[in-house]
PDB file of C-alpha atoms and ligand atoms in Angstrom:
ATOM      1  CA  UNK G 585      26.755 -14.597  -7.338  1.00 42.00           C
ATOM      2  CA  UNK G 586      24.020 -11.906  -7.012  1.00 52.00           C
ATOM      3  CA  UNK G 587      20.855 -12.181  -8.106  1.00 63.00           C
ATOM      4  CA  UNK G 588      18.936  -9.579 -10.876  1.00 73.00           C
ATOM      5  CA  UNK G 589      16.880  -6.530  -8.948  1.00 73.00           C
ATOM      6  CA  UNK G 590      13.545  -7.322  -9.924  1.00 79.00           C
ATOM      7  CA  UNK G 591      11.724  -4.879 -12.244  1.00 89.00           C
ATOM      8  CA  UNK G 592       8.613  -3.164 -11.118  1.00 96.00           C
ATOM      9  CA  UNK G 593       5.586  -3.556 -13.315  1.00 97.00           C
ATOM     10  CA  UNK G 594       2.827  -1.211 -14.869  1.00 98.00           C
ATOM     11  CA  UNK G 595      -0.172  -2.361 -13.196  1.00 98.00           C
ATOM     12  CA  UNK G 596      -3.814  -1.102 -15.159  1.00 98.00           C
ATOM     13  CA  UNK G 597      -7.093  -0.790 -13.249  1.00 98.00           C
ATOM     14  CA  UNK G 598      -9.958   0.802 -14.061  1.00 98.00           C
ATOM     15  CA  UNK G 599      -9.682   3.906 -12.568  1.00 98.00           C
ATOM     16  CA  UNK G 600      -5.950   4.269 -12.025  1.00 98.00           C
ATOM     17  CA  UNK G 601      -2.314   3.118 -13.187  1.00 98.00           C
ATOM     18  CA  UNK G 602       0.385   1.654 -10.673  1.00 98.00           C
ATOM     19  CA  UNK G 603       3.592   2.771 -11.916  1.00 98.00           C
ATOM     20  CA  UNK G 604       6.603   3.990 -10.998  1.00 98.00           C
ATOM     21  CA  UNK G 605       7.361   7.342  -8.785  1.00 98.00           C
ATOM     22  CA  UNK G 606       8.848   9.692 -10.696  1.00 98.00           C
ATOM     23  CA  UNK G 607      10.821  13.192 -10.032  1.00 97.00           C
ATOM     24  CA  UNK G 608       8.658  15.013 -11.457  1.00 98.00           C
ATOM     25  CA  UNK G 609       5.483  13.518  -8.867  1.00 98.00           C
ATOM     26  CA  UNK G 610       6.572  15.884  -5.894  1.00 98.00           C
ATOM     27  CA  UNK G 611       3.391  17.845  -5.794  1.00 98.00           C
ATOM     28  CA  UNK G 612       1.480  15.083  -4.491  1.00 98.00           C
ATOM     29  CA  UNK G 613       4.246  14.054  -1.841  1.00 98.00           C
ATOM     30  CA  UNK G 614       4.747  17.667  -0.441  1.00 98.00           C
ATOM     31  CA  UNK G 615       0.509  17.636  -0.380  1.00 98.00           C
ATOM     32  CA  UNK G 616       0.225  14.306   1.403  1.00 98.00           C
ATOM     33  CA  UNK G 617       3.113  15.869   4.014  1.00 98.00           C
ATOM     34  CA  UNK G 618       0.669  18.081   5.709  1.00 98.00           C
ATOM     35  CA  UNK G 619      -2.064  15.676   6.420  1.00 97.00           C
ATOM     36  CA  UNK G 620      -2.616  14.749   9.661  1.00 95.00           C
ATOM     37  CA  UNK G 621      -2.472  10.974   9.340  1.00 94.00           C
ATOM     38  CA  UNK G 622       0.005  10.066   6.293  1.00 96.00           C
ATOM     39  CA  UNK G 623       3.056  11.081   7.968  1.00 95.00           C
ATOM     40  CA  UNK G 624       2.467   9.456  11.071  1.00 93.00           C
ATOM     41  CA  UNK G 625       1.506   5.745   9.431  1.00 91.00           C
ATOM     42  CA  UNK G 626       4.507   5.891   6.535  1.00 93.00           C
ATOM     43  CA  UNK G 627       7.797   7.320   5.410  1.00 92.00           C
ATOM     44  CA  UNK G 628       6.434  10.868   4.014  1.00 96.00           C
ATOM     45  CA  UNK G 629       8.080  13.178   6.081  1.00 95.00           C
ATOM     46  CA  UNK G 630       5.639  16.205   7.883  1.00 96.00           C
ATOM     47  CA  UNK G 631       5.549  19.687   5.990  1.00 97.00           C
ATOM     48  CA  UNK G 632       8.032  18.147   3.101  1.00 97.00           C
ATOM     49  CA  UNK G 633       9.657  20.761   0.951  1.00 97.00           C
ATOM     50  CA  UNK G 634      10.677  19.860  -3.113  1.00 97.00           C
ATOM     51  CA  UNK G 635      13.800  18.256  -1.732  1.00 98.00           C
ATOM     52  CA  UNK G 636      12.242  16.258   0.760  1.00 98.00           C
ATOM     53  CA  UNK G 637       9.701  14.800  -1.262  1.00 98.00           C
ATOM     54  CA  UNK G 638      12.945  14.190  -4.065  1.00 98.00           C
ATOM     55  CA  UNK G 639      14.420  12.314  -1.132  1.00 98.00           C
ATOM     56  CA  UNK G 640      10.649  10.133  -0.651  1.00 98.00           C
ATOM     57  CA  UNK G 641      10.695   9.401  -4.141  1.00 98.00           C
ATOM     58  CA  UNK G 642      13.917   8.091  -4.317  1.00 97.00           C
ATOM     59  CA  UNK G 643      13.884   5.816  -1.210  1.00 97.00           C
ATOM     60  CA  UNK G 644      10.779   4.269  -3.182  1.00 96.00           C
ATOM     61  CA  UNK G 645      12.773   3.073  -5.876  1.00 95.00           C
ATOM     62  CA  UNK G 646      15.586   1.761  -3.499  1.00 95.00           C
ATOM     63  CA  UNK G 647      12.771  -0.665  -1.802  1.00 94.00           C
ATOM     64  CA  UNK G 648      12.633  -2.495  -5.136  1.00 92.00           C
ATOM     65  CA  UNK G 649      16.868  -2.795  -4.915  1.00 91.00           C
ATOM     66  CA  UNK G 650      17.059  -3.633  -1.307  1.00 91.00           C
ATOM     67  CA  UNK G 651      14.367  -6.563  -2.146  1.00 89.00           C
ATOM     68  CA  UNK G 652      12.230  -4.922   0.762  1.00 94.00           C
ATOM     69  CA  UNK G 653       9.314  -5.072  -1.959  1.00 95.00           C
ATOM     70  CA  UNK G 654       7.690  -2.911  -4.871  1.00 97.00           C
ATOM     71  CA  UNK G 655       6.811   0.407  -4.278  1.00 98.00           C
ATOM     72  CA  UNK G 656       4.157   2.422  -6.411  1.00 98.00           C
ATOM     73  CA  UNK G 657       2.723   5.974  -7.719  1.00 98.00           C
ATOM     74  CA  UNK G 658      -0.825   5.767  -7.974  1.00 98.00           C
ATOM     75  CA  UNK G 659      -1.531   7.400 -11.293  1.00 98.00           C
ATOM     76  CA  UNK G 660      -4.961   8.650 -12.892  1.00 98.00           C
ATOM     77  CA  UNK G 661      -6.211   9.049 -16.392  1.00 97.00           C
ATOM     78  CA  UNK G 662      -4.226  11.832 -17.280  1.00 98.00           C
ATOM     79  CA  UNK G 663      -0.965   9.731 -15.549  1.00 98.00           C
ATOM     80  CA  UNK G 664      -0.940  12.847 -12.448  1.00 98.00           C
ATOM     81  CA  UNK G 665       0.424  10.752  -9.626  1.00 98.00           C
ATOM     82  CA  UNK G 666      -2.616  10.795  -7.385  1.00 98.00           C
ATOM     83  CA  UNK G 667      -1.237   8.327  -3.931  1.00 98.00           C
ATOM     84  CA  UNK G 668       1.274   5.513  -3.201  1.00 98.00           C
ATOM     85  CA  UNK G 669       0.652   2.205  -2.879  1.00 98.00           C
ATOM     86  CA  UNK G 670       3.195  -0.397  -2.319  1.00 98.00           C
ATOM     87  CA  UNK G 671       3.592  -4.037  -1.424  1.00 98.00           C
ATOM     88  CA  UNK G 672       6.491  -5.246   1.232  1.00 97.00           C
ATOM     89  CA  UNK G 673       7.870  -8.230   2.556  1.00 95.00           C
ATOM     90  CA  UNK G 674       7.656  -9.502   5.709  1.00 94.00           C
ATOM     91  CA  UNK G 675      11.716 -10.347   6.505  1.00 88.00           C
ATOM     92  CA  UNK G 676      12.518 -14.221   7.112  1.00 83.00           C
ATOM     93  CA  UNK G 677      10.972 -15.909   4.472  1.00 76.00           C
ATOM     94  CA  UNK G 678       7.494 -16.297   5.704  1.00 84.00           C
ATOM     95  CA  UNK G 679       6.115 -15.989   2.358  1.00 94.00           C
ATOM     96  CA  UNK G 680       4.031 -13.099   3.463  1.00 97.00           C
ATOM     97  CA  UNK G 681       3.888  -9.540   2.307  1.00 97.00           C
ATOM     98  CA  UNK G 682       1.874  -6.274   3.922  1.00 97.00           C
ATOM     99  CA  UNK G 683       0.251  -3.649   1.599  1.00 98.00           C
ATOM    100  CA  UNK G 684      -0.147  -0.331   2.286  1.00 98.00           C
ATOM    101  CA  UNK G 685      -1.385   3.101   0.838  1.00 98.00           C
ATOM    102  CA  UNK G 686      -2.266   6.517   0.550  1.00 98.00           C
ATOM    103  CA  UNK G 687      -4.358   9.157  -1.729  1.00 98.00           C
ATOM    104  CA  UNK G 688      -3.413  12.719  -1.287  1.00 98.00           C
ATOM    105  CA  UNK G 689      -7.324  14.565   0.600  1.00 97.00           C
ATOM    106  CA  UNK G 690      -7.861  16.397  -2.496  1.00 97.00           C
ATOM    107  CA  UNK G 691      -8.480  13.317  -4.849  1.00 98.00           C
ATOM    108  CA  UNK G 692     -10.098  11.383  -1.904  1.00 98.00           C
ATOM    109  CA  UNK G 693     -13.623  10.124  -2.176  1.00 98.00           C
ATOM    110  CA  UNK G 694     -13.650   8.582  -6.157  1.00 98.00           C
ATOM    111  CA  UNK G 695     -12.511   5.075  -5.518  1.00 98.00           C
ATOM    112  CA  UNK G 696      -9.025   5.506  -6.810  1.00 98.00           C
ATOM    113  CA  UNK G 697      -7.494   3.475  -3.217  1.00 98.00           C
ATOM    114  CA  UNK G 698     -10.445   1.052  -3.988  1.00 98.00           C
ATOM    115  CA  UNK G 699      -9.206   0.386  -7.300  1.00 98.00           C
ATOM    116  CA  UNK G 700      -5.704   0.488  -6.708  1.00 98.00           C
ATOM    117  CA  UNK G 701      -5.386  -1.940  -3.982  1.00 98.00           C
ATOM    118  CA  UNK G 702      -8.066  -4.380  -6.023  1.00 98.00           C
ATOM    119  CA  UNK G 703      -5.042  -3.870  -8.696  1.00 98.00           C
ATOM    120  CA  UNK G 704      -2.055  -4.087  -6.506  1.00 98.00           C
ATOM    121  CA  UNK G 705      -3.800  -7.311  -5.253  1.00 98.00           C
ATOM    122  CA  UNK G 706      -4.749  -9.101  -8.823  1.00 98.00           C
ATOM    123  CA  UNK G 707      -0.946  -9.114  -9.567  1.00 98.00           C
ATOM    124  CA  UNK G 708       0.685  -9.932  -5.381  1.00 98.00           C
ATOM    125  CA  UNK G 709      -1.433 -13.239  -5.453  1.00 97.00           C
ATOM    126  CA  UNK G 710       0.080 -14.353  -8.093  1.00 97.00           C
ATOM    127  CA  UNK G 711       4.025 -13.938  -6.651  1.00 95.00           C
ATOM    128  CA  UNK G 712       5.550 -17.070  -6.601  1.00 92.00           C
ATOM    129  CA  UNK G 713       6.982 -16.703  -3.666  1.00 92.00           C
ATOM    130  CA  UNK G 714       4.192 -15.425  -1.252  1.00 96.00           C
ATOM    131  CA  UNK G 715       0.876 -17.474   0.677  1.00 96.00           C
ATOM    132  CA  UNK G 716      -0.756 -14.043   2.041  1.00 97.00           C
ATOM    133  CA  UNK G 717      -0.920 -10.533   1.446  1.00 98.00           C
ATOM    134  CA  UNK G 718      -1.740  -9.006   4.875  1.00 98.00           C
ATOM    135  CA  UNK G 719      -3.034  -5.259   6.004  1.00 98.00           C
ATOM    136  CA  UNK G 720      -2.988  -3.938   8.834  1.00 97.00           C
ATOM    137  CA  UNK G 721      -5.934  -1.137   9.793  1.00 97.00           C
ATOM    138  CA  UNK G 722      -6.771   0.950  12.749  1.00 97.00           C
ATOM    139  CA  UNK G 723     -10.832   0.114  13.747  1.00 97.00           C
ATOM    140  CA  UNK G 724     -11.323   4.237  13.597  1.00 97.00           C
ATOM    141  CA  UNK G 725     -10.277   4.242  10.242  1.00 97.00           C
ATOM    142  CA  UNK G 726     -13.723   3.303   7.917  1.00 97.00           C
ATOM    143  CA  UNK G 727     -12.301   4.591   4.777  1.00 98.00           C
ATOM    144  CA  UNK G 728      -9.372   2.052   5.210  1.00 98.00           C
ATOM    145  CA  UNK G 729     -10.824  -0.912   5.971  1.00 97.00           C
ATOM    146  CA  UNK G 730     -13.888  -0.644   3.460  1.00 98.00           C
ATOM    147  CA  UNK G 731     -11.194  -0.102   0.911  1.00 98.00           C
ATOM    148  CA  UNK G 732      -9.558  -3.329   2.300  1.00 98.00           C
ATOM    149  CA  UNK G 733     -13.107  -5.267   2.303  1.00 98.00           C
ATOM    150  CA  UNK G 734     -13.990  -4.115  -1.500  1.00 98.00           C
ATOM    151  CA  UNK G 735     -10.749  -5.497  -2.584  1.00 98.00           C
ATOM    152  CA  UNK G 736     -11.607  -9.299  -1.332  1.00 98.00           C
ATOM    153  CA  UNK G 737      -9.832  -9.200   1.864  1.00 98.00           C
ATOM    154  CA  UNK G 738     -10.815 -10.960   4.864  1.00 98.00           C
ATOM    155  CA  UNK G 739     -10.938  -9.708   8.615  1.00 98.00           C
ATOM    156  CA  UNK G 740      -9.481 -11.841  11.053  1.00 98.00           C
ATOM    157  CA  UNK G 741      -9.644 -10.286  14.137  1.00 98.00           C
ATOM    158  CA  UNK G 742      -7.583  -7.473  16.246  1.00 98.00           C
ATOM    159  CA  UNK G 743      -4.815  -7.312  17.439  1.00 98.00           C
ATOM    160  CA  UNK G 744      -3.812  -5.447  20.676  1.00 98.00           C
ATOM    161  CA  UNK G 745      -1.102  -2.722  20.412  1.00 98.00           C
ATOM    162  CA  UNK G 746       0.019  -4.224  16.758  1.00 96.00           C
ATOM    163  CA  UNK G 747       1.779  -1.055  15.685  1.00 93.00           C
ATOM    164  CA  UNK G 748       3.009   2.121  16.953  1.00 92.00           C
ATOM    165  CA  UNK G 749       1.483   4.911  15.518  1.00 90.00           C
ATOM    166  CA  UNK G 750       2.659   8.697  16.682  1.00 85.00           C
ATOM    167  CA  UNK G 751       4.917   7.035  19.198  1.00 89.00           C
ATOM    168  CA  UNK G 752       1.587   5.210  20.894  1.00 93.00           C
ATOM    169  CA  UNK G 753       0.682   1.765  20.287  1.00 97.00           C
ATOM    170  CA  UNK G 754      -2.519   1.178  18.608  1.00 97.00           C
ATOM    171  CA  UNK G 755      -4.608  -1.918  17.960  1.00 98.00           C
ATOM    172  CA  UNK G 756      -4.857  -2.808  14.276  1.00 98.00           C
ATOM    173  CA  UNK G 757      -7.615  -4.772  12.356  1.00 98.00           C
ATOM    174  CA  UNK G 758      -5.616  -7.533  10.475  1.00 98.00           C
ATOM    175  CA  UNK G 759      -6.876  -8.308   7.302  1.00 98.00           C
ATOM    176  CA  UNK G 760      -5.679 -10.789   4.476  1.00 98.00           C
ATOM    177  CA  UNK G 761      -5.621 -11.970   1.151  1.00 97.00           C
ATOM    178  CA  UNK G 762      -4.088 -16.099   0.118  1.00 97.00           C
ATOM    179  CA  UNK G 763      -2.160 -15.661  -2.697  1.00 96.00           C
ATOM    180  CA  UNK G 764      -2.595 -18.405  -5.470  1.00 92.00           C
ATOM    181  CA  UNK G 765      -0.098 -20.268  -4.240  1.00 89.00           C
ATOM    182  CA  UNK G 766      -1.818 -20.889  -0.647  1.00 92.00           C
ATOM    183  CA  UNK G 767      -5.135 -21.594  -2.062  1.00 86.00           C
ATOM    184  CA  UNK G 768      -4.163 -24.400  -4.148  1.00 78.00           C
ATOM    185  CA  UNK G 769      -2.005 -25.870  -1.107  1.00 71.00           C
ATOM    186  CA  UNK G 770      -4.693 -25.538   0.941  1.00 63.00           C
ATOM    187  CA  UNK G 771      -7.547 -27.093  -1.494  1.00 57.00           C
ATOM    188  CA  UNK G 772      -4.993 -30.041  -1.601  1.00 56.00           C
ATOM    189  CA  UNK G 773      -4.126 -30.607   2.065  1.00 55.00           C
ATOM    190  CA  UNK G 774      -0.739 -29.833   1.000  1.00 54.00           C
TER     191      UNK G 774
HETATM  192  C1  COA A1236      -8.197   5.524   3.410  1.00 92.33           C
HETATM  193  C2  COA A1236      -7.956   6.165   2.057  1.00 92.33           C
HETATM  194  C3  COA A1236      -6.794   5.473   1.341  1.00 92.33           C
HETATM  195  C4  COA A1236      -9.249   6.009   1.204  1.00 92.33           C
HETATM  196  O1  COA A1236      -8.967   6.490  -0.110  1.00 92.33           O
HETATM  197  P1  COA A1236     -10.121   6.869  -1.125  1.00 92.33           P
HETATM  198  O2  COA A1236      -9.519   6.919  -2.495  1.00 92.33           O
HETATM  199  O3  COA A1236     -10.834   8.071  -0.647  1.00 92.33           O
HETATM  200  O4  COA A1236     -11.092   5.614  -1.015  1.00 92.33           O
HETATM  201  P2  COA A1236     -12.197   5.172  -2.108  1.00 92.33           P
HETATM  202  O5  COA A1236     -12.725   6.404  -2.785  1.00 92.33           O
HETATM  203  O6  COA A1236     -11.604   4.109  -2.976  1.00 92.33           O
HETATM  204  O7  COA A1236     -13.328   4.578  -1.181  1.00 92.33           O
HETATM  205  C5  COA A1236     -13.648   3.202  -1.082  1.00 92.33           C
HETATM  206  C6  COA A1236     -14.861   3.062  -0.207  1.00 92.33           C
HETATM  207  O8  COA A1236     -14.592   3.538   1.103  1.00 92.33           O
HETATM  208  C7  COA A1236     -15.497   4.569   1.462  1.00 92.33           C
HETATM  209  N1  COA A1236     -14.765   5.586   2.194  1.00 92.33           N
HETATM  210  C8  COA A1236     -13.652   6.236   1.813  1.00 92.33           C
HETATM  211  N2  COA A1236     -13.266   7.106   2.759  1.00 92.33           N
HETATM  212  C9  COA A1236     -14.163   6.985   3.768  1.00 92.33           C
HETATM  213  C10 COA A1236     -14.305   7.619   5.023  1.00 92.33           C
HETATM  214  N3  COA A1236     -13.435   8.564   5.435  1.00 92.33           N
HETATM  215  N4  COA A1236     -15.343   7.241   5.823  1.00 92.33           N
HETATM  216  C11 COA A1236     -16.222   6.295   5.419  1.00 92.33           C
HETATM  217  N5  COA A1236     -16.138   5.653   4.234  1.00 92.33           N
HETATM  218  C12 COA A1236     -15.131   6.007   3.412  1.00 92.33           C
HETATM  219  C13 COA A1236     -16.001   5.110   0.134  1.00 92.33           C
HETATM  220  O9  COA A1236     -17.265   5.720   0.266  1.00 92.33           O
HETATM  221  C14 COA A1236     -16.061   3.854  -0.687  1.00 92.33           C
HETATM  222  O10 COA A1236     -17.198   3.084  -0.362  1.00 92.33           O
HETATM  223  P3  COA A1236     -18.491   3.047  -1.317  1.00 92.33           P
HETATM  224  O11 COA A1236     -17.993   2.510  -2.635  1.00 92.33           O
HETATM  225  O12 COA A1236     -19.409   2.102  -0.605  1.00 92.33           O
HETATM  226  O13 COA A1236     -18.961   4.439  -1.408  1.00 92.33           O
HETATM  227  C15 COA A1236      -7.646   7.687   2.206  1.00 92.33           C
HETATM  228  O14 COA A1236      -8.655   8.280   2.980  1.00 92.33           O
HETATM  229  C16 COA A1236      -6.296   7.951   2.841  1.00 92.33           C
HETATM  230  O15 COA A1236      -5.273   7.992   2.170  1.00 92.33           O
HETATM  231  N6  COA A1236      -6.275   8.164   4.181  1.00 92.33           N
HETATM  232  C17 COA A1236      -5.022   8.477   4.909  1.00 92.33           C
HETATM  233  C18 COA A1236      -4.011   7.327   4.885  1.00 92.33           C
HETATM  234  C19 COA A1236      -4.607   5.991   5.316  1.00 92.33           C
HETATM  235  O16 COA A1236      -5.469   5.913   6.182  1.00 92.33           O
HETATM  236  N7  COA A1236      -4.084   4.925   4.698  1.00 92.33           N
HETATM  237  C20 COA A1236      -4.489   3.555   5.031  1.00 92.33           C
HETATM  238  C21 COA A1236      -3.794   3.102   6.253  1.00 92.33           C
HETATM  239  S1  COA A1236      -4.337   1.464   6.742  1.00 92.33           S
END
């Protein structure tokens, strides 16, 4: 027997909504495509046309199906898609989960990552079925990591040729976040 698909939530913050991508949100994929950085650290391809970003959009909604985990558009007031954010699981059931995101360089700078990942978090440390959300950041990468900070996660050290990045490897800050679940285990000795 197969289990039901998960739905993906509406998640309100303050400054922006966490909803799902949508076909008509290509703009802001085919604008994140020609920075220098965004392609090389997730799935938007380099110098994406309207069909290419059609084709990003869509593989966001099959993460939810394929259970990989829940994939976002970062919204603002007037609902224009703005970034992507998204939450995925770490394969094996380790009950851990990695965030990740990105705001397109024209809407940079007004704490819309800020408040989207203190969003995205609220709701993963509640899951059920995870102990820590984890991020990974590059030490070059300020904006990043003060992001990850103002949300309430913690640094735990660095870790030596983590990820590839551009074909290279490159160390990586890891940060994290307990879920609920965790916290209580650990308060109790569990
Ligand atoms: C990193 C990134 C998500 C930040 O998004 P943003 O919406 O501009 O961030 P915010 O406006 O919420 O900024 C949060 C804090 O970080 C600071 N900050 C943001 N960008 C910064 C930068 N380039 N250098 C130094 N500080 C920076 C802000 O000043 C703010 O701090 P403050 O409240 O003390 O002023 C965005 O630059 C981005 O998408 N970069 C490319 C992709 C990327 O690096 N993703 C993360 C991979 S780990």
């Amino acid at each position: 027997m197969t289990s039901s698909v998960p739905s993906l939530p509406t998640l309100t913050g303050e400054k922006v909504t966490l909803r799902a991508w949508r076909r008509s949100d290509t703009a802001i994929v085919v604008e994140a495509s020609q920075d220098p950085l965004i392609p090389q650290l997730t799935s938007v391809p380099t110098n994406s046309d309207e069909l290419a970003a059609l084709a990003f959009i869509e593989r966001q909604h099959k993460r939810l199906h394929d259970r990989a985990g829940y994939a976002f558009a970062i919204a603002d007031h007037d609902d224009i898609a703005v970034g992507h954010i998204g939450l995925f699981f770490i394969p094996g059931g380790s009950g851990r989960a990695s965030a990740g995101y990105w705001i397109a360089s024209s809407r940079r700078r007004q704490g819309l990552a800020r408040d989207a990942l203190t969003t995205l978090t609220s709701w993963a440390i509640t899951l059920e079925e995870l102990d820590r959300v984890e991020l990974y950041v590059e030490p070059w990468n300020e904006g990043s990591w003060r992001v990850t900070e103002q949300a309430g996660y913690e640094r735990e050290g660095l870790l030596r040729a983590w990820k590839q990045v551009g074909g290279q490897p490159r160390d990586m800050y890891m940060y994290s976040r307990l879920t609920r679940r965790a916290s209580v285990a650990d308060v109790c000795g569990d």
